[in-house]
Amino acid sequence: MVAAKPSLELVRSLTDEHVLRALMRHRRLTRAELAAETGISKPTAGESVRRLTERGLVADTGERTPGGRGRGRVGSYYALTAGTGVALAVSIAPEGIVAEAVDAYGDTVARACRPLDRPARPDQVAAALTAAAAELATATPRLAVVSAADPVDRATGRLIQLPDAPFLIGELDPVALLRPYVDGPVTVDNDVNWAARAEPGPTDFAYLYLGEGLGCAVVSDGEVKQGRTGLAGEIAHLLTVGPDNSAVRLIEVFGQLGLRQPDSTAIDVDRVLADSPTVRRSVGRAVSGAIAAIVALTDPELVVIGGSWGPPLLDDIAAAVADLPRRVPLRAATLTDEPALAGARADALHRLRAAIIGATT
Amino acid sequence: MVAAKPSLELVRSLTDEHVLRALMRHRRLTRAELAAETGISKPTAGESVRRLTERGLVADTGERTPGGRGRGRVGSYYALTAGTGVALAVSIAPEGIVAEAVDAYGDTVARACRPLDRPARPDQVAAALTAAAAELATATPRLAVVSAADPVDRATGRLIQLPDAPFLIGELDPVALLRPYVDGPVTVDNDVNWAARAEPGPTDFAYLYLGEGLGCAVVSDGEVKQGRTGLAGEIAHLLTVGPDNSAVRLIEVFGQLGLRQPDSTAIDVDRVLADSPTVRRSVGRAVSGAIAAIVALTDPELVVIGGSWGPPLLDDIAAAVADLPRRVPLRAATLTDEPALAGARADALHRLRAAIIGATT
DNA sequence: GCCTTCCAGGCAAGAGCCCTACCTAGAATT
DNA sequence: AATTCTAGGTAGGGCTCTTGCCTGGAAGGC
């Protein structure tokens, strides 16, 4: 809330910001088009282009306005240069690692995949992560945004194990691992949080992830709430109604119903999907208890159900939710193709653009 | 995220904002002190004072720098005028209504109280509210901020009844009632939310209110999360552990233990405080179930316990919380004297200042 | 009692940024 | 070949801020 210092430099940096944002939106523009697009006068736009060219952020593409357009003088197209750099978006999941390099236009300019054995040992995960990063680090990224399929400590970016909750990837410190390959900040967050950020929805909704692990992201006023350590939404030990009506933790319901993978804390998805209507009803009731808590505490407009077995059991969950004292609409997640990576990619783009703008000041 | 238009007018309004904020902080300053305080040059500061004087926001107080200070020329003290106006902060609770008028310095310049009968009928509450507002409306306030001891619909500002939850004040539309007395926006929120905003604490904590009603405010990244309709934190029907270990709604625990007021949905506070250790243990366990849900969903650094019977039962609650899978520190609320009004007052001040600054633009 | 010191406030000059208005160059059309 | 039309450049002016200097008046020192 502290107001910026009033100075002419502020005005100039604002002009440059407008020009850069216009180029990010439209990829290439002449100086006259820039002036029309930003509402800035032609001389000022031209001067800004000159400054940005000098800084190496913008360059004449060599292209000229095509003759067909108008009959006047040909204009020179300007565009962002390679000097604006790229950002890394990385997804770490039990299935494997996917890393992408995104430029300031939002284009994915490179992509590296590393499948993982199941279950993978932490050192294998670390090796796959650094290998993927190395493959993309030809142009050193200015920052990285990482999605991980486990609880993430907000302060350190490390993956952490919570009591009794599935731990799918294991001990890992993505910040330390990526630092050699990234020339800037590394942001890490839970995959459910990223998927929620990517999901189109209202400003206040909850994203319930039901897969091998259980997770939940709460979007409030358009932002994902992370909590103190970043563990908000770790609902595995939320109290709910068990098969025998007693109060049990959500994850224990799957133990009682025999739906956990052998020698693991993870849920056996195939068995959940194949089970009897009675069991599905029990699962639905248990999930509805979690939804009741989400509704009471965060008052979402909508609960989005994602994950591998959530949408298939949507009807069972909805039937149980109908008995709750406060109604809330449910919906299956619309984004099904790499939702967490999509969220991380969008944030990487946002941060990259902010870094480019900020470097102007 | 849209950057402001780059213009010299922007710079000028920023200068005026700096001057106004300096005067809000220090009450009265000479032009030379203003320049030193804001970091702006003397001629610019003097020019800004001239503009603001012309707008009627600032005036020469007539005071001169006291001889004792320095030996140079005497300076003229400038201060905000009555033209900056006042804001109203109002608390609506079962005990009564308190309204305060706050000026841009944060001083309470007037206060009106109207006690209420228990239980009060909604029309009596409305009459008391308008009477209190009328008493303070000598200088028409520029805005009002209202705290109400019932769930508040975020969109309309109306008090609303939730199924099975205590409804202490009843149907009321503070926005409509105050509109004749206030020349600007009227903001309404739940008393627990206001108390949480006033409570000194970390950026991520939960405020659990345990009194006649049950409430909870979640502060995430320093802001109270309200949810879609403003009903986030209405925890009365959160699932928890009942006296017989079955899963029941939190408010029903008090029914099962015979701790609700006759013919009312409210909790009988005196009986809670006077009851046996066994009952206190049951209450503590039920509350710990709610805390478990709060921890799982919002990951607070700390849970602050407020309300009339919360702090006295802190030990019983803490004992039950110690058995939870995830630990969280508890603390009694530090602000005990009109905490909700304090929060509303702080917000009224904040909004009044923003209105004064914004009017400059 | 007079002189020096010190500071609030005002004035002048200058630099930076943006805008309007006009000019110029060069390609397409007539 | 003349005209039309548009991108880009130039000139001048207005606005805001800053630095540097001057002025007036009160307190303190001799």
Tab-separated table of C-alpha atoms in Angstrom, chain B residues 32-333:
chain	number	residue	atom	x	y	z
B	32	ALA	CA	9.504	22.300	5.221
B	33	GLU	CA	8.757	19.355	7.516
B	34	LEU	CA	6.487	17.907	4.842
B	35	ALA	CA	9.289	18.090	2.307
B	36	ALA	CA	11.701	16.357	4.697
B	37	GLU	CA	9.132	13.729	5.689
B	38	THR	CA	8.048	12.786	2.183
B	39	GLY	CA	11.389	13.116	0.467
B	40	ILE	CA	9.824	15.558	-1.964
B	41	SER	CA	11.551	18.855	-2.665
B	42	LYS	CA	10.440	21.990	-0.863
B	43	PRO	CA	8.935	23.829	-3.831
B	44	THR	CA	6.951	20.746	-4.841
B	45	ALA	CA	5.694	20.169	-1.328
B	46	GLY	CA	4.660	23.817	-1.063
B	47	GLU	CA	2.845	23.621	-4.378
B	48	SER	CA	1.017	20.460	-3.286
B	49	VAL	CA	-0.099	22.168	-0.081
B	50	ARG	CA	-1.410	25.048	-2.163
B	51	ARG	CA	-3.432	22.670	-4.342
B	52	LEU	CA	-4.818	20.739	-1.376
B	53	THR	CA	-5.716	23.952	0.424
B	54	GLU	CA	-7.624	25.040	-2.642
B	55	ARG	CA	-9.533	21.759	-2.602
B	56	GLY	CA	-10.378	22.289	1.039
B	57	LEU	CA	-8.605	19.184	2.280
B	58	VAL	CA	-5.785	20.976	4.065
B	59	ALA	CA	-5.613	24.293	5.929
B	60	ASP	CA	-3.212	26.519	7.807
B	61	THR	CA	-3.946	25.829	11.476
B	62	GLY	CA	-2.827	29.307	12.512
B	63	GLU	CA	-0.249	27.724	14.805
B	64	ARG	CA	3.359	28.754	14.338
B	65	THR	CA	6.504	26.824	15.126
B	66	PRO	CA	7.288	27.321	18.812
B	67	GLY	CA	10.271	29.556	19.567
B	68	GLY	CA	11.959	26.892	21.647
B	69	ARG	CA	12.507	24.521	18.727
B	70	GLY	CA	15.018	26.269	16.554
B	71	ARG	CA	16.056	29.779	16.081
B	72	GLY	CA	15.144	30.258	12.451
B	73	ARG	CA	12.118	31.779	10.860
B	74	VAL	CA	8.730	30.627	12.207
B	75	GLY	CA	6.852	28.142	10.071
B	76	SER	CA	3.136	27.695	9.468
B	77	TYR	CA	1.576	24.418	10.518
B	78	TYR	CA	-0.801	22.775	8.099
B	79	ALA	CA	-3.304	20.047	8.951
B	80	LEU	CA	-6.245	18.184	7.452
B	81	THR	CA	-9.536	20.056	7.578
B	82	ALA	CA	-13.038	18.954	8.502
B	83	GLY	CA	-13.529	18.666	4.756
B	84	THR	CA	-11.808	15.286	4.856
B	85	GLY	CA	-14.875	14.009	6.714
B	86	VAL	CA	-15.486	11.066	9.004
B	87	ALA	CA	-16.331	7.399	8.680
B	88	LEU	CA	-18.738	5.348	10.734
B	89	ALA	CA	-17.814	2.103	12.501
B	90	VAL	CA	-20.789	0.194	13.857
B	91	SER	CA	-21.063	-2.943	15.968
B	92	ILE	CA	-24.349	-4.844	16.089
B	93	ALA	CA	-24.350	-7.463	18.833
B	94	PRO	CA	-27.070	-9.058	20.993
B	95	GLU	CA	-25.970	-6.868	23.903
B	96	GLY	CA	-26.479	-3.667	21.993
B	97	ILE	CA	-25.339	-1.353	19.280
B	98	VAL	CA	-22.240	0.791	19.352
B	99	ALA	CA	-21.476	3.334	16.654
B	100	GLU	CA	-18.396	5.478	16.364
B	101	ALA	CA	-17.350	8.288	14.072
B	102	VAL	CA	-13.679	8.163	13.084
B	103	ASP	CA	-11.746	10.944	11.389
B	104	ALA	CA	-8.803	10.671	9.016
B	105	TYR	CA	-6.344	10.710	11.927
B	106	GLY	CA	-7.950	7.600	13.389
B	107	ASP	CA	-9.472	9.522	16.299
B	108	THR	CA	-12.893	8.515	17.493
B	109	VAL	CA	-14.665	11.869	17.462
B	110	ALA	CA	-18.082	10.659	18.584
B	111	ARG	CA	-19.678	7.534	19.988
B	112	ALA	CA	-23.264	6.402	20.427
B	113	CYS	CA	-24.485	3.319	22.316
B	114	ARG	CA	-27.920	1.697	22.328
B	115	PRO	CA	-28.363	-1.319	24.610
B	116	LEU	CA	-30.777	-4.004	23.459
B	117	ASP	CA	-33.250	-6.209	25.288
B	118	ARG	CA	-32.495	-9.911	25.189
B	119	PRO	CA	-33.763	-11.261	22.979
B	120	ALA	CA	-34.414	-8.189	20.875
B	121	ARG	CA	-36.911	-8.214	18.035
B	122	PRO	CA	-35.495	-7.280	14.610
B	123	ASP	CA	-37.521	-4.052	14.475
B	124	GLN	CA	-36.080	-3.005	17.842
B	125	VAL	CA	-32.586	-3.653	16.527
B	126	ALA	CA	-33.327	-1.631	13.412
B	127	ALA	CA	-34.690	1.256	15.466
B	128	ALA	CA	-31.650	1.247	17.741
B	129	LEU	CA	-29.317	1.157	14.741
B	130	THR	CA	-30.907	4.130	13.009
B	131	ALA	CA	-31.085	6.047	16.293
B	132	ALA	CA	-27.375	5.554	16.875
B	133	ALA	CA	-26.597	6.538	13.292
B	134	ALA	CA	-28.797	9.638	13.551
B	135	GLU	CA	-26.991	10.699	16.714
B	136	LEU	CA	-23.642	10.659	14.894
B	137	ALA	CA	-24.800	11.989	11.547
B	138	THR	CA	-24.253	15.660	12.431
B	139	ALA	CA	-21.342	15.612	10.017
B	140	THR	CA	-22.592	13.163	7.393
B	141	PRO	CA	-20.090	10.281	7.276
B	142	ARG	CA	-18.511	9.421	3.944
B	143	LEU	CA	-18.869	5.679	4.481
B	144	ALA	CA	-19.788	3.115	7.104
B	145	VAL	CA	-18.309	-0.216	8.176
B	146	VAL	CA	-20.588	-2.530	10.097
B	147	SER	CA	-19.898	-5.569	12.243
B	148	ALA	CA	-22.807	-7.924	12.880
B	149	ALA	CA	-22.928	-10.929	15.197
B	150	ASP	CA	-24.582	-13.157	12.593
B	151	PRO	CA	-23.659	-14.563	9.193
B	152	VAL	CA	-23.562	-11.819	6.579
B	153	ASP	CA	-24.305	-12.193	2.900
B	154	ARG	CA	-21.279	-10.708	1.217
B	155	ALA	CA	-23.138	-9.457	-1.849
B	156	THR	CA	-26.051	-7.705	-0.137
B	157	GLY	CA	-24.749	-7.046	3.361
B	158	ARG	CA	-27.869	-8.644	4.834
B	159	LEU	CA	-27.804	-10.879	7.893
B	160	ILE	CA	-28.879	-14.386	7.028
B	161	GLN	CA	-29.936	-17.464	8.918
B	162	LEU	CA	-28.164	-20.711	8.224
B	163	PRO	CA	-29.808	-24.062	8.891
B	164	ASP	CA	-29.260	-25.190	12.439
B	165	ALA	CA	-26.896	-22.377	13.403
B	166	PRO	CA	-27.583	-19.785	16.117
B	167	PHE	CA	-29.248	-16.638	14.784
B	168	LEU	CA	-28.618	-14.027	17.436
B	169	ILE	CA	-29.799	-10.785	15.873
B	170	GLY	CA	-32.165	-11.851	13.146
B	171	GLU	CA	-33.290	-10.488	9.803
B	172	LEU	CA	-31.645	-7.133	9.250
B	173	ASP	CA	-30.465	-5.079	6.281
B	174	PRO	CA	-27.873	-2.663	7.670
B	175	VAL	CA	-27.062	-1.273	4.232
B	176	ALA	CA	-30.628	-0.079	3.631
B	177	LEU	CA	-31.023	1.182	7.195
B	178	LEU	CA	-27.845	3.245	7.153
B	179	ARG	CA	-28.127	4.634	3.658
B	180	PRO	CA	-30.056	7.786	4.730
B	181	TYR	CA	-27.343	8.659	7.234
B	182	VAL	CA	-24.254	7.887	5.213
B	183	ASP	CA	-23.087	9.566	2.032
B	184	GLY	CA	-21.199	6.635	0.587
B	185	PRO	CA	-20.679	2.873	0.648
B	186	VAL	CA	-21.740	0.719	3.597
B	187	THR	CA	-19.633	-2.380	4.239
B	188	VAL	CA	-20.980	-5.197	6.395
B	189	ASP	CA	-19.193	-8.260	7.686
B	190	ASN	CA	-19.380	-10.824	10.417
B	191	ASP	CA	-18.117	-9.861	13.876
B	192	VAL	CA	-15.711	-12.792	13.995
B	193	ASN	CA	-14.084	-11.670	10.761
B	194	TRP	CA	-13.622	-8.171	12.151
B	195	ALA	CA	-12.220	-9.484	15.408
B	196	ALA	CA	-9.741	-11.593	13.460
B	197	ARG	CA	-8.631	-8.600	11.422
B	198	ALA	CA	-8.051	-6.640	14.631
B	199	GLU	CA	-6.176	-9.465	16.342
B	200	PRO	CA	-2.413	-9.040	16.194
B	201	GLY	CA	-0.996	-12.226	14.758
B	202	PRO	CA	0.974	-13.803	11.938
B	203	THR	CA	-0.096	-13.584	8.305
B	204	ASP	CA	-1.727	-17.013	8.424
B	205	PHE	CA	-3.859	-17.892	11.367
B	206	ALA	CA	-7.379	-18.945	12.276
B	207	TYR	CA	-9.589	-17.170	14.784
B	208	LEU	CA	-12.041	-19.487	16.483
B	209	TYR	CA	-14.899	-17.702	18.193
B	210	LEU	CA	-16.647	-19.721	20.890
B	211	GLY	CA	-19.549	-17.869	22.501
B	212	GLU	CA	-23.302	-18.021	22.148
B	213	GLY	CA	-22.623	-18.565	18.489
B	214	LEU	CA	-19.799	-20.470	16.847
B	215	GLY	CA	-17.635	-18.812	14.264
B	216	CYS	CA	-14.273	-18.959	12.656
B	217	ALA	CA	-12.257	-16.562	10.546
B	218	VAL	CA	-9.407	-17.718	8.368
B	219	VAL	CA	-6.635	-15.221	7.822
B	220	SER	CA	-4.502	-16.200	4.870
B	221	ASP	CA	-1.627	-14.067	3.624
B	222	GLY	CA	-2.816	-11.366	5.999
B	223	GLU	CA	-6.350	-11.240	4.676
B	224	VAL	CA	-9.599	-12.651	5.947
B	225	LYS	CA	-11.062	-15.037	3.412
B	226	GLN	CA	-14.785	-14.495	3.088
B	227	GLY	CA	-15.791	-17.038	0.469
B	228	ARG	CA	-18.443	-16.735	-2.186
B	229	THR	CA	-21.357	-15.466	-0.126
B	230	GLY	CA	-19.289	-14.368	2.858
B	231	LEU	CA	-20.157	-17.470	4.833
B	232	ALA	CA	-16.665	-18.914	5.126
B	233	GLY	CA	-16.058	-19.915	8.723
B	234	GLU	CA	-19.636	-20.755	9.621
B	235	ILE	CA	-18.563	-23.898	11.386
B	236	ALA	CA	-21.723	-24.775	13.318
B	237	HIS	CA	-22.376	-27.840	11.192
B	238	LEU	CA	-18.838	-28.981	10.686
B	239	LEU	CA	-18.519	-32.710	11.299
B	240	THR	CA	-16.686	-33.612	14.461
B	241	VAL	CA	-16.472	-36.267	17.163
B	242	GLY	CA	-19.535	-36.464	19.413
B	243	PRO	CA	-19.622	-37.590	23.060
B	244	ASP	CA	-20.264	-41.169	21.871
B	245	ASN	CA	-17.511	-41.085	19.209
B	246	SER	CA	-19.984	-40.910	16.367
B	247	ALA	CA	-19.667	-38.256	13.679
B	248	VAL	CA	-21.962	-35.330	14.486
B	249	ARG	CA	-22.193	-31.654	13.605
B	250	LEU	CA	-20.399	-29.341	15.984
B	251	ILE	CA	-23.519	-27.450	17.086
B	252	GLU	CA	-25.344	-30.730	17.791
B	253	VAL	CA	-22.728	-31.649	20.367
B	254	PHE	CA	-24.045	-28.840	22.524
B	255	GLY	CA	-27.579	-30.108	22.054
B	256	GLN	CA	-26.552	-33.633	23.061
B	257	LEU	CA	-24.799	-32.274	26.143
B	258	GLY	CA	-27.767	-30.054	27.082
B	259	LEU	CA	-25.804	-26.835	26.648
B	260	ARG	CA	-28.152	-24.842	24.430
B	261	GLN	CA	-30.414	-22.065	25.662
B	262	PRO	CA	-34.082	-23.019	25.988
B	263	ASP	CA	-36.189	-22.123	22.942
B	264	SER	CA	-33.131	-20.858	21.111
B	265	THR	CA	-30.367	-22.015	18.851
B	266	ALA	CA	-27.791	-20.180	20.969
B	267	ILE	CA	-25.327	-21.867	23.305
B	268	ASP	CA	-25.848	-21.397	27.051
B	269	VAL	CA	-22.492	-19.918	27.993
B	270	ASP	CA	-23.000	-19.980	31.753
B	271	ARG	CA	-23.764	-23.673	31.699
B	272	VAL	CA	-20.708	-24.436	29.554
B	273	LEU	CA	-18.489	-22.603	32.018
B	274	ALA	CA	-20.031	-24.258	35.087
B	275	ASP	CA	-20.096	-27.812	33.840
B	276	SER	CA	-18.191	-30.894	34.948
B	277	PRO	CA	-14.717	-31.915	33.764
B	278	THR	CA	-16.262	-34.778	31.775
B	279	VAL	CA	-18.482	-32.443	29.812
B	280	ARG	CA	-15.630	-30.005	29.333
B	281	ARG	CA	-13.577	-32.862	27.954
B	282	SER	CA	-16.336	-33.710	25.486
B	283	VAL	CA	-16.577	-30.090	24.438
B	284	GLY	CA	-12.810	-29.922	24.067
B	285	ARG	CA	-12.769	-32.994	21.856
B	286	ALA	CA	-15.574	-31.659	19.685
B	287	VAL	CA	-13.770	-28.348	19.255
B	288	SER	CA	-10.514	-30.162	18.476
B	289	GLY	CA	-12.324	-31.900	15.616
B	290	ALA	CA	-13.204	-28.510	14.200
B	291	ILE	CA	-9.614	-27.394	14.669
B	292	ALA	CA	-8.412	-30.495	12.821
B	293	ALA	CA	-10.558	-29.493	9.869
B	294	ILE	CA	-9.285	-25.923	10.030
B	295	VAL	CA	-5.690	-27.144	10.107
B	296	ALA	CA	-6.164	-29.575	7.239
B	297	LEU	CA	-7.904	-27.078	5.010
B	298	THR	CA	-6.162	-23.809	5.800
B	299	ASP	CA	-2.864	-24.681	7.514
B	300	PRO	CA	-2.686	-21.831	10.029
B	301	GLU	CA	0.466	-20.959	11.926
B	302	LEU	CA	-1.652	-20.484	15.025
B	303	VAL	CA	-5.244	-20.862	16.178
B	304	VAL	CA	-6.498	-17.958	18.262
B	305	ILE	CA	-9.347	-18.831	20.619
B	306	GLY	CA	-11.788	-16.052	21.391
B	307	GLY	CA	-15.383	-15.616	22.500
B	308	SER	CA	-16.932	-15.788	25.932
B	309	TRP	CA	-16.238	-19.417	26.789
B	310	GLY	CA	-13.341	-20.216	24.460
B	311	PRO	CA	-10.420	-18.860	26.510
B	312	PRO	CA	-11.699	-20.365	29.813
B	313	LEU	CA	-11.808	-23.802	28.183
B	314	LEU	CA	-8.486	-23.363	26.427
B	315	ASP	CA	-6.801	-26.128	28.449
B	316	ASP	CA	-9.507	-28.657	27.639
B	317	ILE	CA	-9.285	-27.786	23.960
B	318	ALA	CA	-5.484	-27.877	23.966
B	319	ALA	CA	-5.480	-31.323	25.580
B	320	ALA	CA	-7.654	-32.679	22.779
B	321	VAL	CA	-5.660	-30.879	20.089
B	322	ALA	CA	-2.495	-32.579	21.335
B	323	ASP	CA	-3.923	-35.878	20.045
B	324	LEU	CA	-4.339	-34.592	16.484
B	325	PRO	CA	-2.006	-35.883	13.762
B	326	ARG	CA	-0.852	-32.371	12.952
B	327	ARG	CA	0.160	-30.068	15.783
B	328	VAL	CA	-0.877	-26.459	15.925
B	329	PRO	CA	-0.261	-23.928	18.676
B	330	LEU	CA	-3.284	-22.382	20.393
B	331	ARG	CA	-3.540	-19.004	22.054
B	332	ALA	CA	-6.298	-17.019	23.689
B	333	ALA	CA	-7.342	-13.836	21.913
